[in-house]
mmCIF file of N, CA and C in Angstrom:
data_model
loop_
_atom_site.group_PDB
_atom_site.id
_atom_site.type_symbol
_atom_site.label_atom_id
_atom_site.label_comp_id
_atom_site.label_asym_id
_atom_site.label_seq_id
_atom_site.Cartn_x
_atom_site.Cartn_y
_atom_site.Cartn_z
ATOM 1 N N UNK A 1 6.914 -10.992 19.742
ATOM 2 C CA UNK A 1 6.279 -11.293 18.481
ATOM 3 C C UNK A 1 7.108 -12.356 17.768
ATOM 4 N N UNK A 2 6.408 -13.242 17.242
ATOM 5 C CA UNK A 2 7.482 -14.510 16.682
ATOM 6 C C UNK A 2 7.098 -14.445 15.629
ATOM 7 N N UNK A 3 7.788 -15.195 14.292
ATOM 8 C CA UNK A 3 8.225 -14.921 13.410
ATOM 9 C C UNK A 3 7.244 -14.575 12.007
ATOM 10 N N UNK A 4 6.003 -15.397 12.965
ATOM 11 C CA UNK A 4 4.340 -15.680 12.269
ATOM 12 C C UNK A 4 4.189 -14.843 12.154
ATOM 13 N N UNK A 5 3.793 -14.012 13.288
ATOM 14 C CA UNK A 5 3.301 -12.792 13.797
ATOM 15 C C UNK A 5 3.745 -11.467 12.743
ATOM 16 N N UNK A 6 4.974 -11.392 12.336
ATOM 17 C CA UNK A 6 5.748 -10.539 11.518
ATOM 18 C C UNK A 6 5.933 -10.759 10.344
ATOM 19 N N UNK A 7 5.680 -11.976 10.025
ATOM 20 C CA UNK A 7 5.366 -11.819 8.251
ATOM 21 C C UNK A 7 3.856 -11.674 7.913
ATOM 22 N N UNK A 8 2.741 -12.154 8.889
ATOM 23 C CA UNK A 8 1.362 -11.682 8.557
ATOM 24 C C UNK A 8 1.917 -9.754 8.436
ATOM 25 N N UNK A 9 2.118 -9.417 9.215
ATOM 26 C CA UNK A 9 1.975 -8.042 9.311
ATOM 27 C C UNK A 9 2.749 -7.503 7.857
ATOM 28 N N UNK A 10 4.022 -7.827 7.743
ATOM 29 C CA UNK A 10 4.881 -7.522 6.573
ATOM 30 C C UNK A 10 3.709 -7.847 4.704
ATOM 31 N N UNK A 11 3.082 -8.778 5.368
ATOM 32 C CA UNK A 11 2.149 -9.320 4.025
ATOM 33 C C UNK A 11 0.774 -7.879 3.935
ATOM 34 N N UNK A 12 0.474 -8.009 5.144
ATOM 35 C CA UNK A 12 -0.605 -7.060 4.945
ATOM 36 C C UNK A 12 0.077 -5.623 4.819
ATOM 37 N N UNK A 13 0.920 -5.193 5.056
ATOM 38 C CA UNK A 13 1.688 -3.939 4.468
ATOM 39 C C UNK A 13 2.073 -4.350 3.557
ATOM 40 N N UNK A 14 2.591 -5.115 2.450
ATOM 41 C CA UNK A 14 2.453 -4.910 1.283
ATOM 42 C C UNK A 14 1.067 -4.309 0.282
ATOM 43 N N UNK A 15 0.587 -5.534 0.743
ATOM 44 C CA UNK A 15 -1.110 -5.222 -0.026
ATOM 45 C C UNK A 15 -1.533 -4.286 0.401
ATOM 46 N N UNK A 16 -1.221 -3.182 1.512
ATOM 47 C CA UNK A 16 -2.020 -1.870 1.400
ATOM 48 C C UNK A 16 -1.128 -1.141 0.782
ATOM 49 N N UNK A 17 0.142 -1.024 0.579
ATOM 50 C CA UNK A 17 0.823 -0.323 -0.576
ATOM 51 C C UNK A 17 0.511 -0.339 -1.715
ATOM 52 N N UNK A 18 -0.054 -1.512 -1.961
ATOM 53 C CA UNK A 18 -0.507 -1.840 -3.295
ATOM 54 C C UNK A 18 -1.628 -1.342 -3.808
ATOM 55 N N UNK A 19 -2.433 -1.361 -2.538
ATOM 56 C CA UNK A 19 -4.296 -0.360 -2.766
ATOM 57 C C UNK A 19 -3.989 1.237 -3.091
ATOM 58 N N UNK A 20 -2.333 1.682 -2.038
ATOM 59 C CA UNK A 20 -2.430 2.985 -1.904
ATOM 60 C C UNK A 20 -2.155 3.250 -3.695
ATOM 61 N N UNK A 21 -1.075 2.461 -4.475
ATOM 62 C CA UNK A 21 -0.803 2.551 -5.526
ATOM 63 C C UNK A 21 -1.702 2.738 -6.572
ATOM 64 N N UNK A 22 -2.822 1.696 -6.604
ATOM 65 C CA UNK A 22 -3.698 1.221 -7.859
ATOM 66 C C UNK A 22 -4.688 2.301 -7.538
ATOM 67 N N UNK A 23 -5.180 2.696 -6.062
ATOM 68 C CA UNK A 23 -5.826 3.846 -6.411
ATOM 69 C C UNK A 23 -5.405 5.072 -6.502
ATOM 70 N N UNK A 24 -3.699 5.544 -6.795
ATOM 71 C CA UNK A 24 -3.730 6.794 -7.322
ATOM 72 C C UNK A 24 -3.329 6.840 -9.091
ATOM 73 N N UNK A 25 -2.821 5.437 -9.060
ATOM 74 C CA UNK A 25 -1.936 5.231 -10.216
ATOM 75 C C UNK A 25 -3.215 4.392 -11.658
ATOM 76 N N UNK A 26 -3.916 3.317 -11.140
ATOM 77 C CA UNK A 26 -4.374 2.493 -12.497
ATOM 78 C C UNK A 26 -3.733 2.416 -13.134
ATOM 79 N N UNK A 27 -2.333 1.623 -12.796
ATOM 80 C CA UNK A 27 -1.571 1.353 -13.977
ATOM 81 C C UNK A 27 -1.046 0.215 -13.521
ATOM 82 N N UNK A 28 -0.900 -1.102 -14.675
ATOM 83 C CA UNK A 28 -0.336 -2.186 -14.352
ATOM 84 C C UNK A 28 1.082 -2.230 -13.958
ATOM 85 N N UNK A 29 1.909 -1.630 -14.606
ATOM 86 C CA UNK A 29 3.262 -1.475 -15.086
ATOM 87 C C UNK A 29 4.079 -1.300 -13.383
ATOM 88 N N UNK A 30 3.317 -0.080 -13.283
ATOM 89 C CA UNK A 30 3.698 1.238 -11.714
ATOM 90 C C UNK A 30 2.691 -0.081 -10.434
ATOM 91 N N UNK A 31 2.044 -0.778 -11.056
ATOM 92 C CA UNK A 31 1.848 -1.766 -9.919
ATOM 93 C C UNK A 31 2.449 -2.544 -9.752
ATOM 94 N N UNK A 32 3.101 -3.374 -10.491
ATOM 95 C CA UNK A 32 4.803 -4.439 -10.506
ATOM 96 C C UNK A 32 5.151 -3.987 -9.740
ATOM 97 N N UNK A 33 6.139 -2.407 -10.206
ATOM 98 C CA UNK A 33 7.099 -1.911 -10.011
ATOM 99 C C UNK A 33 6.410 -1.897 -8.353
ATOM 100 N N UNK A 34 5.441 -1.721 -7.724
ATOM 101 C CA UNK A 34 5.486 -0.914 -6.136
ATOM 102 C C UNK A 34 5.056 -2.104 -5.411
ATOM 103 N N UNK A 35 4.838 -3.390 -6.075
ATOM 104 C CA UNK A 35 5.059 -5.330 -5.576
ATOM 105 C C UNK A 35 6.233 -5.289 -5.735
ATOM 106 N N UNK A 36 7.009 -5.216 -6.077
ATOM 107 C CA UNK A 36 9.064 -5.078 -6.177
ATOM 108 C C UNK A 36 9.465 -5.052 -4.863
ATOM 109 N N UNK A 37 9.254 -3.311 -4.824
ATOM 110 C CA UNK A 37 9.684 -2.158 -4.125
ATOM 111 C C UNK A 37 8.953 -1.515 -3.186
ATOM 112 N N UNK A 38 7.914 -2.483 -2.649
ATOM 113 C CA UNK A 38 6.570 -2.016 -1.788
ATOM 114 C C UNK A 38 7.447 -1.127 -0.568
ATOM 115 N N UNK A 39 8.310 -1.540 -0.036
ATOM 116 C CA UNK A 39 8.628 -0.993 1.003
ATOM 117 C C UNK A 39 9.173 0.606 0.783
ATOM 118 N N UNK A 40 9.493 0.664 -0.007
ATOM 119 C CA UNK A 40 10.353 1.826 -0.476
ATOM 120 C C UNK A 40 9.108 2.645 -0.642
ATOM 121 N N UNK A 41 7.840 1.826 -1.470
ATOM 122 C CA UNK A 41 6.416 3.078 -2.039
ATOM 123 C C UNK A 41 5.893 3.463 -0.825
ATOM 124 N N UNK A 42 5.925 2.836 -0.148
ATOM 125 C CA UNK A 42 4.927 3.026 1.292
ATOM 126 C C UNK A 42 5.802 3.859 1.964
ATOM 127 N N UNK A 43 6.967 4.017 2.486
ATOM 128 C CA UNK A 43 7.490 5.422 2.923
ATOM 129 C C UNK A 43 7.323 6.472 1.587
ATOM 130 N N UNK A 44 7.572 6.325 0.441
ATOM 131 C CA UNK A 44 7.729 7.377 -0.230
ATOM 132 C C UNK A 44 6.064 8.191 -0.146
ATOM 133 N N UNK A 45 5.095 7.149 -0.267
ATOM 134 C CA UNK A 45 3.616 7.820 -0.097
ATOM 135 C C UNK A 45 3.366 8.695 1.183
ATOM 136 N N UNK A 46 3.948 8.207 2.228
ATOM 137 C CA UNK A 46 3.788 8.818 3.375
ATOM 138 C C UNK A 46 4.602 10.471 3.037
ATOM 139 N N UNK A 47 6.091 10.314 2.667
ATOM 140 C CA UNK A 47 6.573 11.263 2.477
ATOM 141 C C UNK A 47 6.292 12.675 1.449
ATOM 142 N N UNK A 48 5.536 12.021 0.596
ATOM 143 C CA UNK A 48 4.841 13.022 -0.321
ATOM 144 C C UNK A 48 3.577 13.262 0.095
ATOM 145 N N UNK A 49 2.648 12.832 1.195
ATOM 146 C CA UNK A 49 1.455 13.060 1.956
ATOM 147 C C UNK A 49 0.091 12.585 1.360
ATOM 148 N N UNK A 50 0.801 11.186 0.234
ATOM 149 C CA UNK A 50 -0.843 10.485 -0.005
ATOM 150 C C UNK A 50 -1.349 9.978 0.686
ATOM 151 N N UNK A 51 -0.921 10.053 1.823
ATOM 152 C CA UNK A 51 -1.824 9.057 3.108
ATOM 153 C C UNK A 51 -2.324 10.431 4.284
ATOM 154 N N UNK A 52 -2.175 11.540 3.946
ATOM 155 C CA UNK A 52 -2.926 12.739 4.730
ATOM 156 C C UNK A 52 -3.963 12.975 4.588
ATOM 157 N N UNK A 53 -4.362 13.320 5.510
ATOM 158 C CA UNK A 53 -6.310 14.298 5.754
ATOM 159 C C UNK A 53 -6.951 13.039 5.784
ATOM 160 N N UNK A 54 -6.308 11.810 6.595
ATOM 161 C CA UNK A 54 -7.523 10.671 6.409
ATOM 162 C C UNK A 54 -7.798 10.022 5.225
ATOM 163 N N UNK A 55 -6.640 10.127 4.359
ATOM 164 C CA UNK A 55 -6.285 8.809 3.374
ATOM 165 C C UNK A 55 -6.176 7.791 3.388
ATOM 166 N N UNK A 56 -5.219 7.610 4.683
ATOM 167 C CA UNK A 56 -4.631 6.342 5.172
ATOM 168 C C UNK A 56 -5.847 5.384 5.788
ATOM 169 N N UNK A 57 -7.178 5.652 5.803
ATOM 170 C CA UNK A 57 -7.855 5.029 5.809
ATOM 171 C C UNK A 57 -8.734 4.996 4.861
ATOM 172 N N UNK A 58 -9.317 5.736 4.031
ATOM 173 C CA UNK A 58 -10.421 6.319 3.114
ATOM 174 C C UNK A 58 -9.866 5.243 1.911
ATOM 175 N N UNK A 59 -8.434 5.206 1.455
ATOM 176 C CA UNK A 59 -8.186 4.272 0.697
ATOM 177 C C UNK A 59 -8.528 2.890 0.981
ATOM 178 N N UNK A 60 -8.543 1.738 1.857
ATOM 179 C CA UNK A 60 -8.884 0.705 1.693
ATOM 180 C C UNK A 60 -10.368 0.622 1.726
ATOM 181 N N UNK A 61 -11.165 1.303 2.529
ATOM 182 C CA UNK A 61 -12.181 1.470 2.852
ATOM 183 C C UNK A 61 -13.315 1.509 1.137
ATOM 184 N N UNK A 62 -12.065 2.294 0.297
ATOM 185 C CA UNK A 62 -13.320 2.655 -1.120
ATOM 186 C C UNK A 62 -13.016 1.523 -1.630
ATOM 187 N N UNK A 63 -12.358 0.426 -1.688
ATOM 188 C CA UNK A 63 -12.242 -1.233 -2.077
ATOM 189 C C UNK A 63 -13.271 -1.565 -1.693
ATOM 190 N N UNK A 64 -14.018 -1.315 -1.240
ATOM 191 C CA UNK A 64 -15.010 -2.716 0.148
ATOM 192 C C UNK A 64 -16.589 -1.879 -0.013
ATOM 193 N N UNK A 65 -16.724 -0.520 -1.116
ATOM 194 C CA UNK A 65 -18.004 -0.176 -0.945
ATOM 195 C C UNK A 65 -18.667 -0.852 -1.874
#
């Protein structure tokens, strides 16, 4: 994988941290803060289980209805 290859991917894991955020949070403030620190929200979501029972897809999916 060269170097392209890994910042597309790094870009699009941000912006789904960001969906996972705005749709539990609606808050501007806590959306900065998890564009900062995306990497850190996206394990922490996993670790508290907002991405269980088929979250981890159901969230981008309710953007696009």
């Amino acid at each position: 994988m060269n170097k392209r290859d890994s910042s597309i991917v790094y870009m699009l894991l941000g912006i789904y941290a960001l969906m996972i955020n705005w749709h539990y949070n609606h808050n501007i403030i806590l959306l900065i803060l998890a564009y900062i620190f995306w990497p850190l929200y996206l394990i922490y979501a996993l670790l508290i289980g907002d991405l269980s029972h088929g979250m981890w897809k159901e969230i981008p999916l309710s953007y696009f209805k």
